[in-house]
Coordinates of C-alpha atoms and ligand atoms in Angstrom, one line a residue:
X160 CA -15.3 -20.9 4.7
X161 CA -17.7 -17.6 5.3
X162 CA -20.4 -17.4 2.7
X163 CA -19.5 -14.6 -0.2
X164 CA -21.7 -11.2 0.0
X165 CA -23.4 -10.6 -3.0
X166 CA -24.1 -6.7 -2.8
X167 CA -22.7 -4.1 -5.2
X168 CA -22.2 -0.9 -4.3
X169 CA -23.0 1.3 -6.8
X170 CA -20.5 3.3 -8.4
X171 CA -21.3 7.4 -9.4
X172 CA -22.5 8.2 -12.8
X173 CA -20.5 11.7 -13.0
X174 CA -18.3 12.5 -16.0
X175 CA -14.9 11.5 -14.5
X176 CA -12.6 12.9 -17.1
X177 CA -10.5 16.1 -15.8
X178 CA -10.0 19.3 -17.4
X179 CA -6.3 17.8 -18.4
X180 CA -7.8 14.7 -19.3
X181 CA -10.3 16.3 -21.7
X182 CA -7.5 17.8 -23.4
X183 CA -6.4 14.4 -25.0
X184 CA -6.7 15.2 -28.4
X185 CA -4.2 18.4 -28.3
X186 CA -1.4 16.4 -26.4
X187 CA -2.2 14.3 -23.2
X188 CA -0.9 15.6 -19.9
X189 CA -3.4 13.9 -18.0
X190 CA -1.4 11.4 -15.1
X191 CA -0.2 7.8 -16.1
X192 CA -2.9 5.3 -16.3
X193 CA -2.8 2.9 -13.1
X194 CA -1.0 5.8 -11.2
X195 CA -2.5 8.5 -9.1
X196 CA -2.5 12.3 -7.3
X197 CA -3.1 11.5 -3.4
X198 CA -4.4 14.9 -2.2
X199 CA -6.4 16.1 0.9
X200 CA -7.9 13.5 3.1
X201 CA -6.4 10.5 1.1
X202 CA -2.8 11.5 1.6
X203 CA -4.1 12.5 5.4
X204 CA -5.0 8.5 4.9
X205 CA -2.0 7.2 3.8
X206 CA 0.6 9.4 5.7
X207 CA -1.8 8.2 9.1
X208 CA -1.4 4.4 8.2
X209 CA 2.0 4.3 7.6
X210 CA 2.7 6.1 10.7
X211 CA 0.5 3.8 12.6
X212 CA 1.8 0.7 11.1
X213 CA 5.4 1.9 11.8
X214 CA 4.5 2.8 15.2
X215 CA 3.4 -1.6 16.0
X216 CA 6.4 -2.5 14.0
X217 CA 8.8 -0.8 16.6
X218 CA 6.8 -1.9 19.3
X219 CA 7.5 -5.1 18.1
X220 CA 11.2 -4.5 17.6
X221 CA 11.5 -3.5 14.2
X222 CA 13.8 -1.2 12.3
X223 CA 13.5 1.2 9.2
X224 CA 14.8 0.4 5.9
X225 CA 14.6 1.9 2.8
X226 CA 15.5 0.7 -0.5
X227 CA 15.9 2.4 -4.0
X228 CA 12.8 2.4 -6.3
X229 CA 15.1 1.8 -8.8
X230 CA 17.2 -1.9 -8.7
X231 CA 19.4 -3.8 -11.1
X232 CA 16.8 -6.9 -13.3
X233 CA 18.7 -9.6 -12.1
X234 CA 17.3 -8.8 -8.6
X235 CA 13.9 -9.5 -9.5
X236 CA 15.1 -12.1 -12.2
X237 CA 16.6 -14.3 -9.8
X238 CA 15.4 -13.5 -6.7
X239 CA 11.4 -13.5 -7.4
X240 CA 12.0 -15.9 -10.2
X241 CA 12.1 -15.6 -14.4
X242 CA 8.7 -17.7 -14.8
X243 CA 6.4 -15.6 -12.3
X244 CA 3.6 -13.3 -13.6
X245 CA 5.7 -10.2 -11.8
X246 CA 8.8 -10.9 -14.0
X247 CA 7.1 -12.1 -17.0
X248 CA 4.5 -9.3 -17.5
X249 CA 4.6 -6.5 -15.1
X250 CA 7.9 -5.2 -14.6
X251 CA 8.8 -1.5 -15.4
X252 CA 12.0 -2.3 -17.2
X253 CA 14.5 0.9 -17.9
X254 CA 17.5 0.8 -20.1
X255 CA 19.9 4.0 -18.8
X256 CA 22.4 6.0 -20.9
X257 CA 25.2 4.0 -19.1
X258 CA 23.6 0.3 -20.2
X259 CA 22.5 -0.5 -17.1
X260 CA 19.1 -2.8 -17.1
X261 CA 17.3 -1.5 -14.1
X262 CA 13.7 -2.0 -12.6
X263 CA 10.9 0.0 -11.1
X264 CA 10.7 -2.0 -7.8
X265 CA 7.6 -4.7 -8.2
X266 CA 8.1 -6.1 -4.7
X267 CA 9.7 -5.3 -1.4
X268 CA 11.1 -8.4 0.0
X269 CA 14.3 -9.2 -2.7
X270 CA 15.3 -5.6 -2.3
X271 CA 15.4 -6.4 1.6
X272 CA 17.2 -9.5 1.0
X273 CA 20.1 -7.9 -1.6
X274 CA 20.5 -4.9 1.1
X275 CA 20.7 -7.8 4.0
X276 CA 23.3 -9.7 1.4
X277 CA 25.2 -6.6 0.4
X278 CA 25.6 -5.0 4.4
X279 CA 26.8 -7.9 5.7
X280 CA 23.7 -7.8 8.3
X281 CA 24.7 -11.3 9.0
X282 CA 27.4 -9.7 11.8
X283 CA 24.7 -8.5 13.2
X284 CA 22.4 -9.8 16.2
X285 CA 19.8 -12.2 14.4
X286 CA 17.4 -12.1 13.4
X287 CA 17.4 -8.9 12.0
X288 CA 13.7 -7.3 11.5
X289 CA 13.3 -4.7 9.3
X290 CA 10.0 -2.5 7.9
X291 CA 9.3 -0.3 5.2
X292 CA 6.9 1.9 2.9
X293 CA 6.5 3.0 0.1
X294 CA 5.1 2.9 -4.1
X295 CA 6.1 -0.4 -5.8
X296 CA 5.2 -0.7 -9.3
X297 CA 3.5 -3.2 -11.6
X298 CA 2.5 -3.2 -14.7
X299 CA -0.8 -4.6 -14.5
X300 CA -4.4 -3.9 -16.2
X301 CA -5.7 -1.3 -13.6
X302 CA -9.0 -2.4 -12.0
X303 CA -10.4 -1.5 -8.5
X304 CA -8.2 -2.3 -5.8
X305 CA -5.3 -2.6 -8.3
X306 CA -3.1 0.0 -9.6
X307 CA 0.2 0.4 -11.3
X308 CA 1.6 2.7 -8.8
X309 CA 0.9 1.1 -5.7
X310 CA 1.6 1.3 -2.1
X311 CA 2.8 -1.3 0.7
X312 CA 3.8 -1.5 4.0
X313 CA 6.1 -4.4 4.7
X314 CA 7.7 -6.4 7.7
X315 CA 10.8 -9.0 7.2
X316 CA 12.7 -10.8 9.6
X317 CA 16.3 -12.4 8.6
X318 CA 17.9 -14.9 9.5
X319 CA 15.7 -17.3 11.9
X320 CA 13.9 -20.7 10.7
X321 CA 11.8 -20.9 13.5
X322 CA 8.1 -20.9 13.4
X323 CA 7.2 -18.2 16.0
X324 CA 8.7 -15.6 13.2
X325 CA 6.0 -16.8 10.5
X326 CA 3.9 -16.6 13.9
X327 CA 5.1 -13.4 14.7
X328 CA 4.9 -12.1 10.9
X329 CA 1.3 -13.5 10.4
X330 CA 0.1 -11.5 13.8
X331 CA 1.6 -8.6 13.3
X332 CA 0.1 -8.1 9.6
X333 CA -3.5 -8.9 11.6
X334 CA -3.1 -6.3 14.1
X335 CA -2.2 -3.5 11.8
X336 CA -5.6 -4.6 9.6
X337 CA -7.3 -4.6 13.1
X338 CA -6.0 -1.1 14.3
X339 CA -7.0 0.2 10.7
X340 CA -10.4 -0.7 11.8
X341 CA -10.8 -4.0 9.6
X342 CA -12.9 -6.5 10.9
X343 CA -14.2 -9.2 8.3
X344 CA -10.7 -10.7 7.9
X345 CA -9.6 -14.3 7.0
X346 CA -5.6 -15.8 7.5
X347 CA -5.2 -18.3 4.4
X348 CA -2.5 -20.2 5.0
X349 CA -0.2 -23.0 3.6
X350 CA 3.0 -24.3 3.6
X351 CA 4.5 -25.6 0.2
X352 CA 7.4 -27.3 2.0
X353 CA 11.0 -26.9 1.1
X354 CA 13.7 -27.8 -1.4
X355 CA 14.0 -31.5 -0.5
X356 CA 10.2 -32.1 -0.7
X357 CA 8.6 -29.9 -2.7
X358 CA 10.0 -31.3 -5.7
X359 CA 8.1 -34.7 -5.3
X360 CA 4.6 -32.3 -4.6
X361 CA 5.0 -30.6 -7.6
X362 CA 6.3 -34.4 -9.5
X363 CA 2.6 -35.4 -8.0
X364 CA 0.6 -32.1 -8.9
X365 CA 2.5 -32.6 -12.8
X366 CA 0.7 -36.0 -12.8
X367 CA -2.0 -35.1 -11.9
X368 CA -2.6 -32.2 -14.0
X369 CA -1.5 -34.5 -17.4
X370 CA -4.5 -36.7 -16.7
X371 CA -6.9 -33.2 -17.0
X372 CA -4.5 -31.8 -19.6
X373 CA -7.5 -31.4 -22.0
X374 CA -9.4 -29.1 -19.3
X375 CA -6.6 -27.2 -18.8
X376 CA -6.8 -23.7 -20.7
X377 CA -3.6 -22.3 -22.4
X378 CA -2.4 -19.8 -19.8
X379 CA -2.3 -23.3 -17.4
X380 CA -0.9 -25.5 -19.7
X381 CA 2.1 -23.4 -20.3
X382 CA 2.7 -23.1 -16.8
X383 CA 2.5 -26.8 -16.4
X384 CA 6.1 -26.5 -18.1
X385 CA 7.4 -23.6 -16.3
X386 CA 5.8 -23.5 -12.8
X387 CA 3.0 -26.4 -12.1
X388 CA 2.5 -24.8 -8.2
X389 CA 0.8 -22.1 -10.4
X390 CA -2.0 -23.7 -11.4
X391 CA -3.0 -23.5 -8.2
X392 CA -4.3 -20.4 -8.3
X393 CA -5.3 -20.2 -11.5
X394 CA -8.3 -18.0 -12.2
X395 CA -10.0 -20.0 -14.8
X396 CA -13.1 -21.8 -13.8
X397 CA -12.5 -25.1 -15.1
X398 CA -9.1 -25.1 -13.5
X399 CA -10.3 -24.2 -10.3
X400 CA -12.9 -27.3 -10.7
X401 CA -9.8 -29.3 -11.6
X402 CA -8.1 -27.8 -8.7
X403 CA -10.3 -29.0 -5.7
X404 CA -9.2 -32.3 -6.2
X405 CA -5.9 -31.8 -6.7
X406 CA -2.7 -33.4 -4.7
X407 CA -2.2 -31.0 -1.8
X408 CA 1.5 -29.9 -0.6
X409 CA 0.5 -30.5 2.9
X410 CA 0.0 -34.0 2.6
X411 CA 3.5 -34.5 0.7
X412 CA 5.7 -32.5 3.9
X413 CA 8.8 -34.0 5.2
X414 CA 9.1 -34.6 9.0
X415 CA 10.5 -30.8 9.1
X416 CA 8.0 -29.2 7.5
X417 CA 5.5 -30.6 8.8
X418 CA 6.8 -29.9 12.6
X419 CA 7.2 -26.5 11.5
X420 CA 4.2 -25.9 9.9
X421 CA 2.2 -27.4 12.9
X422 CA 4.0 -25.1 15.3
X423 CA 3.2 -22.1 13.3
X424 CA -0.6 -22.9 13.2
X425 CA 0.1 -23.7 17.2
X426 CA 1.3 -19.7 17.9
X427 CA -2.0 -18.5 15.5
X428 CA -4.3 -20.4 18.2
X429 CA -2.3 -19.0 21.0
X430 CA -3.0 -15.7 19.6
X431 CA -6.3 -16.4 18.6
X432 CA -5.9 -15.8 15.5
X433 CA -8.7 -18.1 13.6
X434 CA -7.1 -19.3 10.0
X435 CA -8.4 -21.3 7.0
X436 CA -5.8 -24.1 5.5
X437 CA -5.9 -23.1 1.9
X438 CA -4.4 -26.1 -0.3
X439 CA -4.4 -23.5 -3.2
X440 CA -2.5 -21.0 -1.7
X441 CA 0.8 -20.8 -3.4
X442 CA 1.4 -17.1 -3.7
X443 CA 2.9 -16.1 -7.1
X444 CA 6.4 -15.6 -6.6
X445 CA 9.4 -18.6 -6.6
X446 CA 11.3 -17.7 -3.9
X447 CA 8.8 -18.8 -0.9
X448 CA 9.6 -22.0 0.7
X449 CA 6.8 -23.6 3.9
X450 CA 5.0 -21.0 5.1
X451 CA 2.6 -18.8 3.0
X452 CA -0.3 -16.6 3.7
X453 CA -3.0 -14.3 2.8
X454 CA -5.0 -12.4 4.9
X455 CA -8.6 -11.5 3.3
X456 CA -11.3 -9.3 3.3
X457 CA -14.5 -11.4 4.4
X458 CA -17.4 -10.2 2.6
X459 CA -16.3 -6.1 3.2
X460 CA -17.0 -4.2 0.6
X461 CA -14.0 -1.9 -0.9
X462 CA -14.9 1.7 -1.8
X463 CA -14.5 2.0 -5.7
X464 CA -12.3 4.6 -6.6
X465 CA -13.5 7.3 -9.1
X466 CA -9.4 6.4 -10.5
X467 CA -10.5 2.5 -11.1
X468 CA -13.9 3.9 -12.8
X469 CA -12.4 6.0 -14.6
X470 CA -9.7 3.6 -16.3
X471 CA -12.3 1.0 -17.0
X472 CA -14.3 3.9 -19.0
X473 CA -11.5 4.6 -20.5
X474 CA -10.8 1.0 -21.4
X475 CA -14.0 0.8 -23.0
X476 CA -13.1 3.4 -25.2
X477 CA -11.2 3.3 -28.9
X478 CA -8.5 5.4 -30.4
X479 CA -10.9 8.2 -31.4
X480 CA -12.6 8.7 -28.4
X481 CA -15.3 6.9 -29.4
X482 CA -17.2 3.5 -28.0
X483 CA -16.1 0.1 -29.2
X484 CA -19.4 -1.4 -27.7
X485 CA -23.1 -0.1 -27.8
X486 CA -23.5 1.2 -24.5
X487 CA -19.9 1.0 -22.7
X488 CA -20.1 3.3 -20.6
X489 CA -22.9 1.0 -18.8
X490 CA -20.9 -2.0 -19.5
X491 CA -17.4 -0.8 -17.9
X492 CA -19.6 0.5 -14.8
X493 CA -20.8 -2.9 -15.0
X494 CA -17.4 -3.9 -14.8
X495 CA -16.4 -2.2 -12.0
X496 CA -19.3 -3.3 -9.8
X497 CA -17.9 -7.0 -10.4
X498 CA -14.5 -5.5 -9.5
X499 CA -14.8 -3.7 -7.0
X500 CA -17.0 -5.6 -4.9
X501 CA -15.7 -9.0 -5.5
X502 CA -16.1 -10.2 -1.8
X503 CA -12.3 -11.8 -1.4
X504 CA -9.8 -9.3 -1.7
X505 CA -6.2 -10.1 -0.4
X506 CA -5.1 -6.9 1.9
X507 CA -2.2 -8.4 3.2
X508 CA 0.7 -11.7 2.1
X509 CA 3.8 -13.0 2.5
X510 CA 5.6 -16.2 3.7
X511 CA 9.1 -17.6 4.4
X512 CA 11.9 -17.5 1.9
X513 CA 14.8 -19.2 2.8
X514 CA 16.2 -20.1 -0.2
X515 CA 15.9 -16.1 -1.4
X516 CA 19.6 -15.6 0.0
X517 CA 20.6 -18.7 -2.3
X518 CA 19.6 -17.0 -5.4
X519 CA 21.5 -14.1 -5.0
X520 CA 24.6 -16.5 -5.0
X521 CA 24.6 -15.9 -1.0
X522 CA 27.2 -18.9 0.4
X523 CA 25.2 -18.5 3.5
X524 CA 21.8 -19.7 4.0
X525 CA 19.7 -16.9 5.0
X526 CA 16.3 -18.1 6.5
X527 CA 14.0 -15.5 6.8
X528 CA 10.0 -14.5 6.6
X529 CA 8.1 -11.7 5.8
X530 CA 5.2 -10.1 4.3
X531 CA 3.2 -6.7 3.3
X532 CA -0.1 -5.0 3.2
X533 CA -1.7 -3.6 0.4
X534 CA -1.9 0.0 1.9
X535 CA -4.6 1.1 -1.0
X536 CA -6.9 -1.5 -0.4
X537 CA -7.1 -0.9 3.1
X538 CA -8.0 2.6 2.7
X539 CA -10.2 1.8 0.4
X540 CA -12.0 -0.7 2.5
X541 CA -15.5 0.6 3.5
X542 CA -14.3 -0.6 7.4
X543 CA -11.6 1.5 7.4
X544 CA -10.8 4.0 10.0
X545 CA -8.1 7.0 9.5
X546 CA -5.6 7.3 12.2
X547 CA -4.6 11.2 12.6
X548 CA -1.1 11.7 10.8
X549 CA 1.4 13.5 13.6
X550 CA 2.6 16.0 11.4
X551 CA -1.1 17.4 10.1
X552 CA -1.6 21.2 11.8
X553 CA -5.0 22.2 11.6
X554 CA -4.5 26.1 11.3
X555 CA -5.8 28.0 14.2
X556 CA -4.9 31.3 13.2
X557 CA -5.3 32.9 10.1
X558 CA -2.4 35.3 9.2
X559 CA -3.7 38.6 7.3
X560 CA -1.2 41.9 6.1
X561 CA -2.1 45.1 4.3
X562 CA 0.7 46.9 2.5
X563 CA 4.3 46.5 1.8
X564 CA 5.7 47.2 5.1
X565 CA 3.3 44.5 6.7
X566 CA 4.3 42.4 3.4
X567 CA 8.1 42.3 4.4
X568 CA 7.7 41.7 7.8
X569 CA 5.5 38.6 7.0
X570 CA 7.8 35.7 6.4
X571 CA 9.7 37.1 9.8
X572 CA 6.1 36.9 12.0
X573 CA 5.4 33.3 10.4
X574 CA 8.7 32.1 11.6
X575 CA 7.8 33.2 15.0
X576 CA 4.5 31.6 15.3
X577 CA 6.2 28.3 14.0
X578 CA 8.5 28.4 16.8
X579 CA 5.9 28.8 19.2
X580 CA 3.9 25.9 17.6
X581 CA 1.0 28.3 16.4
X582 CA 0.2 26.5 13.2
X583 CA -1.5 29.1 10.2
X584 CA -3.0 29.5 7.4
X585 CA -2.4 33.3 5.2
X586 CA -2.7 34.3 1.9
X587 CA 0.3 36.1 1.2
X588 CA -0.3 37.1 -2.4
X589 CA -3.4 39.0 -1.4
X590 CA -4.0 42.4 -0.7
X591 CA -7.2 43.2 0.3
X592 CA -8.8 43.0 4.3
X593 CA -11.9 42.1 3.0
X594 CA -10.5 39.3 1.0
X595 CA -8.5 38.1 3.5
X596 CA -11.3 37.8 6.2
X597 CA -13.4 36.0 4.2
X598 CA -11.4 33.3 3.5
X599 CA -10.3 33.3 7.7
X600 CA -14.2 33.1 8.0
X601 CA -14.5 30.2 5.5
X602 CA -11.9 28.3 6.8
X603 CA -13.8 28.9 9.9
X604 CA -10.2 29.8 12.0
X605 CA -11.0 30.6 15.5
X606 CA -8.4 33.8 15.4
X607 CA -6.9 36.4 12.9
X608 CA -4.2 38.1 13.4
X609 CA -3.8 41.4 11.4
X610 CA -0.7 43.6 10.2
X611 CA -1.4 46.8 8.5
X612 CA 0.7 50.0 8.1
X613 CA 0.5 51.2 11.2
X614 CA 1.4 47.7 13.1
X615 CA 4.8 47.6 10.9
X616 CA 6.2 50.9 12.3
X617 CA 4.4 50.3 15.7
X618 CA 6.1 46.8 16.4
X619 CA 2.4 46.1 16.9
X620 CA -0.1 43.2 15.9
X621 CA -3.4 43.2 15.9
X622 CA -5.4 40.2 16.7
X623 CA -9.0 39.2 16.5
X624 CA -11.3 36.7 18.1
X625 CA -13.5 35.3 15.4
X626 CA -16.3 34.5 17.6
X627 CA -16.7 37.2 19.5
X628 CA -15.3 39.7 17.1
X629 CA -13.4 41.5 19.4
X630 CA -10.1 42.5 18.9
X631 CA -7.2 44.1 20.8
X632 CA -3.3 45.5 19.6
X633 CA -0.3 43.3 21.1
X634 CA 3.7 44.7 21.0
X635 CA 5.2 42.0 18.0
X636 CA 7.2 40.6 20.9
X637 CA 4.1 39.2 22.9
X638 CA 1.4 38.5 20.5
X639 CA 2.7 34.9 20.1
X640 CA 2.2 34.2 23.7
X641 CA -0.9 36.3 24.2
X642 CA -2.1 34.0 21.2
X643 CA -1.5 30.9 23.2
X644 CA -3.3 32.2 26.5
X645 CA -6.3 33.4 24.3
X646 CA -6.8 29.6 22.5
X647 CA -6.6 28.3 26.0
X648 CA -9.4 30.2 27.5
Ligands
AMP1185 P1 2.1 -9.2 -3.2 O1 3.4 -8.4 -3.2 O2 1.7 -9.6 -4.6 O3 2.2 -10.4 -2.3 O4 1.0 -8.3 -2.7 C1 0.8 -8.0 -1.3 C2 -0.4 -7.1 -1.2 O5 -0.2 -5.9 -1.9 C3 -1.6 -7.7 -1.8 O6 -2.3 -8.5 -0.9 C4 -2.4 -6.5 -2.2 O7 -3.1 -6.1 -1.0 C5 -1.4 -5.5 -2.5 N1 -1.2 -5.4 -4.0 C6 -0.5 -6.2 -4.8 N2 -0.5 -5.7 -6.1 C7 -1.3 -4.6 -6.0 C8 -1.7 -3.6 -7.0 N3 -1.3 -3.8 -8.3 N4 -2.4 -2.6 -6.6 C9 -2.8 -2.4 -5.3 N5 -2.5 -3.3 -4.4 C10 -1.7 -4.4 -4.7

């Protein structure tokens, strides 16, 4: 296991709060805690990843999905199962007019399955590999690297129980970290067998954890009744002492498993992919059966978020405004240090899930794998590097009218530079030259193109090199391609 960084990156000590959020007092406008405005560079971020991320996934032979945000309860109820933090804690539950119990979407891999179920996909050639984007929702106490609004990119592949999927799934994750720029990675990985053996693992872990019952805090001896594969990952300290001695699932395998575990860890060293067996590793939802994995920051230190500072502040605060502790402002930054450097962060997860199908009342078995990145964390990561969204149009011509005439014949002369791919930036509502070429100068646009009076009735454009500040008059009909000749030169 790689040694855990100790360094903290320090967080900024400027007032955080917007103008809306400063408001509180007269009626709070300010944005849902947890949840976020992307703007500028960050969306730039986001919109560049997914496109990126989609781009491998086709390569690989993947297809688009996308599900509702909304589904019905009994999606998440049965399919990631009743007793799991997700279900039990952090769904965003709504009751419509109509009576219907429906949920935000926590997770991306039960909406998969119920489209899958509900298409018929089965007619189709297997397996069938599918990706998607988008904001999943959790309710959650907001820290860095975790928000209530939050964004993944996910990969599943239906119907197939061979190995060289979870293979397949586990690379593919890996490369899309990789091509993001992250480098200090680590592949967790274990396989908690399947419905014939699993239940004498978890018989043996329920042993074992009654003869340490008294070490055991609440939170773990609850979910000694509901879910014992849970105190795996517990994150209480004395569990986790309790837990490096306890039975592990790999040792308890049937001859299946096993084979199929083996083979998967087979493919990671054909790809060269270097993995940790994690005994722990249980992930926190019911429906995974054999394979499951994490793939982990290794020491890289994730950006913090003025967002996660801010909520923490605000966590420190009471009802009033006020403080609830003698210097919390200093003790919540503290916080946030601890957060948002803590050296293991899980980017990416997933695993096989062939009973999922099962639990949706499915008479056909449906074997199937899958998994998602954590699309915040990854831009948050300080090795992260942008990939250039397609659709982003730097302007290159700044679009500038004087007077009514000009005014109507605007919208017409942006139209015409769209077609010809001239992307621009203008400021319609303004009136004034002087205005107008400042803002072209602070934008730094290499050319302007003016309308005035005496252009409208001409037919006439004028347009000016920035640099040089020269300028010449071009007939309406041939500006767009004397624009063109002029950024070429
Ligand atoms: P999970 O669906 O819980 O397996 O999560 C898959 C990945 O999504 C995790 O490894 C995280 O990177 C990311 N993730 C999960 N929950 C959150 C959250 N509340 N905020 C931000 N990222 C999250």
């Amino acid at each position: 296991m790689p040694q855990k960084k100790t360094t903290t990156k320090k967080v900024s000590k400027k007032p955080l709060e917007t103008g809306v959020a400063k408001k509180k007092k007269e009626g709070n406008f300010a944005h849902p805690r947890g949840m976020r405005d992307i703007t500028n560079d960050t969306f730039y971020h986001y919109q560049g990843f997914f496109e990126k991320a989609s781009e491998i996934a086709v390569y690989y032979g993947f297809r688009p999905i996308e599900t509702p945000i909304l589904e019905r309860e009994e999606v998440f109820t049965s399919g990631v199962g009743e007793h799991t933090d997700i279900v039990e804690k952090e769904m965003y539950s709504i009751k419509t007019k109509g009576g219907d119990a429906l949920v935000m979407r926590p997770e991306g891999t039960a909406p998969v399955m119920r489209a899958y179920l509900e298409h018929g996909m089965h007619t189709q050639p297997q397996p069938v590999m599918l990706y998607y984007y988008g904001p999943f929702f959790r309710h959650d106490r907001p820290q860095g690297g975790r928000y209530r609004q939050f964004y993944q990119f996910g990969i599943e592949v239906l119907g197939t129980s061979h190995n060289i999927a979870d293979a397949m799934t586990i690379g593919l994750m890996h490369r899309m970290l990789l091509e993001s720029g992250l480098k200090h990675l680590s592949v967790l990985i274990n396989s908690i067998g399947c419905k014939s053996c699993r239940p004498g693992y978890v018989r043996d872990l329920t042993t074992y954890y009654r003869r340490h019952i008294q070490k055991l805090g609440l939170i773990d001896r609850e979910r000694l009744k509901t879910n014992p594969l849970r105190i795996l990952d517990s994150k209480d300290e004395a569990t986790r002492e309790i837990n490096a001695e306890a039975p592990e699932a790999v040792a308890h395998l049937c001859e299946a498993c096993k084979e199929h575990f083996s083979g998967v860890l087979e493919y990671l060293d054909a790809m060269q992919i270097p993995y940790h067996i994690d005994h722990t590793l249980v992930r926190g939802l019911d429906y995974y059966t054999r394979t499951v994995f994490e793939i982990v920051t290794d020491g890289a230190p994730v950006n913090a978020q003025p967002e996660a500072v801010a909520e923490v502040k605000e966590a420190g605060k009471n009802e009033e405004g006020g403080t609830t502790e003698e210097n919390p402002v200093a003790k919540a930054e503290e916080k946030v240090e601890e957060k948002v450097v803590a050296p293991r962060l899980a980017l990416a997860g997933g695993g096989r899930y062939d009973d999922l199908a099962k639990r949706f009342n499915s008479k056909r078995d449906v074997p199937a794998v899958g998994a998602t990145i954590g699309v915040d964390r990854v831009i948050e990561s300080s090795e992260f590097s942008p990939h250039s969204p397609r659709i982003i149009k730097k302007p290159k011509v700044y679009f500038i009218q004087l007077g009514a005439e000009a005014k109507l014949k605007s919208l017409e002369v942006i139209e015409m530079l769209r077609k010809a791919h001239i992307p621009i930036a203008h400021a319609l509502s303004k009136d004034k030259l002087s205005v107008q070429l400042a803002t072209a100068e602070k934008l730094s646009i290499p050319f302007v193109i003016i309308i005035g009076q005496k252009e409208s009735v001409d037919g006439t454009v004028i347009v000016r090199d920035m640099g040089s500040r020269s300028q010449e008059t071009v007939p309406t009909s041939k500006f767009a391609d004397y624009l063109k000749k002029k950024m070429r030169e």
